Amino acid sequence: GGRISAESEPGKGTTFIVQLPIVEDSAALAPCMPELSTRNLASRMKVFVVDDEPAVQGFLFDMLASEGFTVDTASDVPEALRKLATGDYDLIISDMKMPNGTGRDIYRAVAEKNPALAKRIIFTTGDGASAQTQAFVRGMGNKILLKPFTIDALRDVIAATVKT
């Protein structure tokens, strides 16, 4: 129900005008802000995010923390393996390609220690899911998110993964 317009004058710049309606009934906001179906579980769940891209890692941390999850992070495979050896996680979100290893290394380490948790690894990739990546993920039965992905896509994949 809002409007966006732009006014521009050569040499002076551009002004964008965003007009949003005032919503007095908070129930009217629900369609714009879908709630994570696992939100009731979030306060009891610890998510481990493994991604070497600071922007992606920060986005995932902020989004998951705002949903109520406890979040831990690692920026490369060696750091992730150290944390996995001592950490107790309920869900893992791991990039497929990182310095000094891959998402496959994360999967193998988790599968050896906790096969049930290995099924709760969500892989992310920016490589367009190469044939090798697709075959690996399909063979393991895990979910994959192609970068860039939306918050709603992340919510849906988390909900589907947690239910299994």
XYZ file of C-alpha atoms in Angstrom:
164
model
C 0.000 0.000 0.000
C 2.995 2.338 -0.153
C 4.606 4.363 -2.930
C 8.149 5.030 -4.117
C 8.973 7.925 -6.433
C 12.094 9.727 -7.583
C 12.826 13.340 -8.476
C 16.027 14.240 -10.275
C 17.711 17.434 -11.438
C 20.824 17.213 -13.605
C 23.883 18.270 -11.666
C 21.970 18.477 -8.377
C 21.226 14.833 -7.599
C 18.262 12.567 -7.095
C 15.740 12.374 -4.283
C 13.858 9.153 -3.604
C 10.564 9.478 -1.763
C 9.187 6.458 0.099
C 5.642 6.756 1.415
C 4.371 4.002 3.703
C 0.910 3.815 5.245
C 0.515 3.920 9.003
C -0.668 0.542 10.228
C -2.481 0.633 13.528
C -3.365 -3.067 13.681
C -0.225 -5.142 14.241
C -2.021 -8.183 12.771
C -1.944 -6.373 9.429
C 1.863 -6.675 9.461
C 1.816 -10.488 9.479
C 1.817 -10.955 5.683
C 4.897 -8.711 5.404
C 6.825 -10.454 8.177
C 6.259 -14.221 8.028
C 7.288 -15.910 11.228
C 9.782 -18.724 11.145
C 7.764 -21.859 11.756
C 10.519 -23.088 14.065
C 10.496 -19.884 16.143
C 9.143 -21.757 19.164
C 12.201 -24.034 18.952
C 14.677 -21.225 18.339
C 15.234 -20.382 22.001
C 16.419 -23.951 22.572
C 18.494 -24.303 19.391
C 22.157 -23.536 18.809
C 23.098 -22.895 15.185
C 26.650 -23.048 13.861
C 27.355 -20.879 10.802
C 30.484 -21.652 8.770
C 31.198 -19.133 6.000
C 34.354 -17.311 4.927
C 32.499 -14.287 3.542
C 32.115 -11.732 6.366
C 28.975 -10.214 4.810
C 27.233 -13.580 4.499
C 28.344 -14.710 7.939
C 27.179 -11.415 9.464
C 23.816 -11.598 7.672
C 23.228 -15.154 8.875
C 24.298 -14.314 12.418
C 22.031 -11.256 12.621
C 19.030 -12.972 11.026
C 19.264 -16.094 13.170
C 19.916 -14.166 16.389
C 16.906 -11.935 15.677
C 14.786 -15.104 15.349
C 15.931 -16.214 18.816
C 18.589 -18.775 17.913
C 21.886 -18.980 19.768
C 24.501 -18.579 17.033
C 28.187 -19.503 16.816
C 30.373 -18.859 13.769
C 33.575 -19.946 12.057
C 35.318 -18.390 9.061
C 37.160 -21.411 7.702
C 37.224 -25.192 7.920
C 40.053 -25.600 10.497
C 38.305 -23.184 12.894
C 34.993 -24.966 12.274
C 36.505 -28.384 12.998
C 37.978 -27.114 16.297
C 34.613 -25.723 17.373
C 32.740 -28.832 16.240
C 35.010 -30.989 18.421
C 33.863 -29.196 21.556
C 30.573 -27.540 20.600
C 27.085 -28.912 20.925
C 25.011 -27.690 17.982
C 21.472 -28.396 16.802
C 21.826 -27.102 13.229
C 24.747 -26.207 10.960
C 24.753 -23.833 7.997
C 27.935 -24.311 5.989
C 29.305 -22.803 2.828
C 30.570 -25.408 0.355
C 33.776 -23.597 -0.693
C 36.052 -22.019 1.903
C 39.725 -21.539 2.627
C 41.502 -24.712 3.697
C 38.583 -27.063 3.038
C 35.004 -27.509 1.923
C 31.533 -28.198 3.214
C 32.248 -31.861 2.544
C 34.969 -31.732 5.219
C 32.447 -30.277 7.653
C 29.941 -32.990 6.750
C 32.457 -35.827 7.211
C 33.608 -34.541 10.609
C 30.032 -34.159 11.839
C 28.922 -37.538 10.429
C 31.707 -39.310 12.335
C 30.769 -37.692 15.642
C 27.000 -37.265 15.302
C 25.223 -38.808 12.267
C 21.880 -37.266 13.275
C 23.403 -33.783 13.258
C 24.948 -34.454 9.833
C 21.384 -34.593 8.471
C 20.840 -31.113 9.927
C 23.510 -29.418 7.844
C 22.260 -26.854 5.358
C 24.799 -26.098 2.645
C 25.149 -22.745 0.909
C 27.025 -22.087 -2.298
C 27.669 -19.287 -4.711
C 29.009 -21.541 -7.459
C 25.602 -22.209 -8.950
C 25.649 -25.709 -7.482
C 28.114 -27.432 -9.753
C 27.373 -31.009 -10.801
C 29.782 -32.251 -8.115
C 28.108 -30.168 -5.404
C 24.631 -31.248 -6.505
C 25.641 -34.918 -6.536
C 27.199 -34.666 -3.081
C 24.233 -32.889 -1.496
C 21.711 -35.160 -3.229
C 23.643 -38.225 -2.054
C 23.648 -37.017 1.547
C 20.021 -35.856 1.466
C 20.821 -32.397 2.852
C 19.315 -29.083 1.770
C 21.231 -26.501 -0.261
C 20.707 -22.755 -0.655
C 22.135 -20.983 -3.688
C 23.631 -17.558 -2.961
C 22.214 -15.038 -2.971
C 19.178 -16.309 -1.082
C 16.296 -14.564 0.613
C 15.409 -14.545 4.284
C 12.215 -16.415 3.442
C 14.181 -19.110 1.598
C 16.466 -19.474 4.607
C 13.490 -19.725 6.959
C 11.857 -22.361 4.766
C 15.002 -24.478 4.554
C 15.599 -24.236 8.314
C 12.001 -25.249 9.012
C 12.229 -28.204 6.606
C 15.576 -29.314 8.041
C 14.518 -29.086 11.679
C 11.358 -31.107 11.005
C 13.349 -34.029 9.617
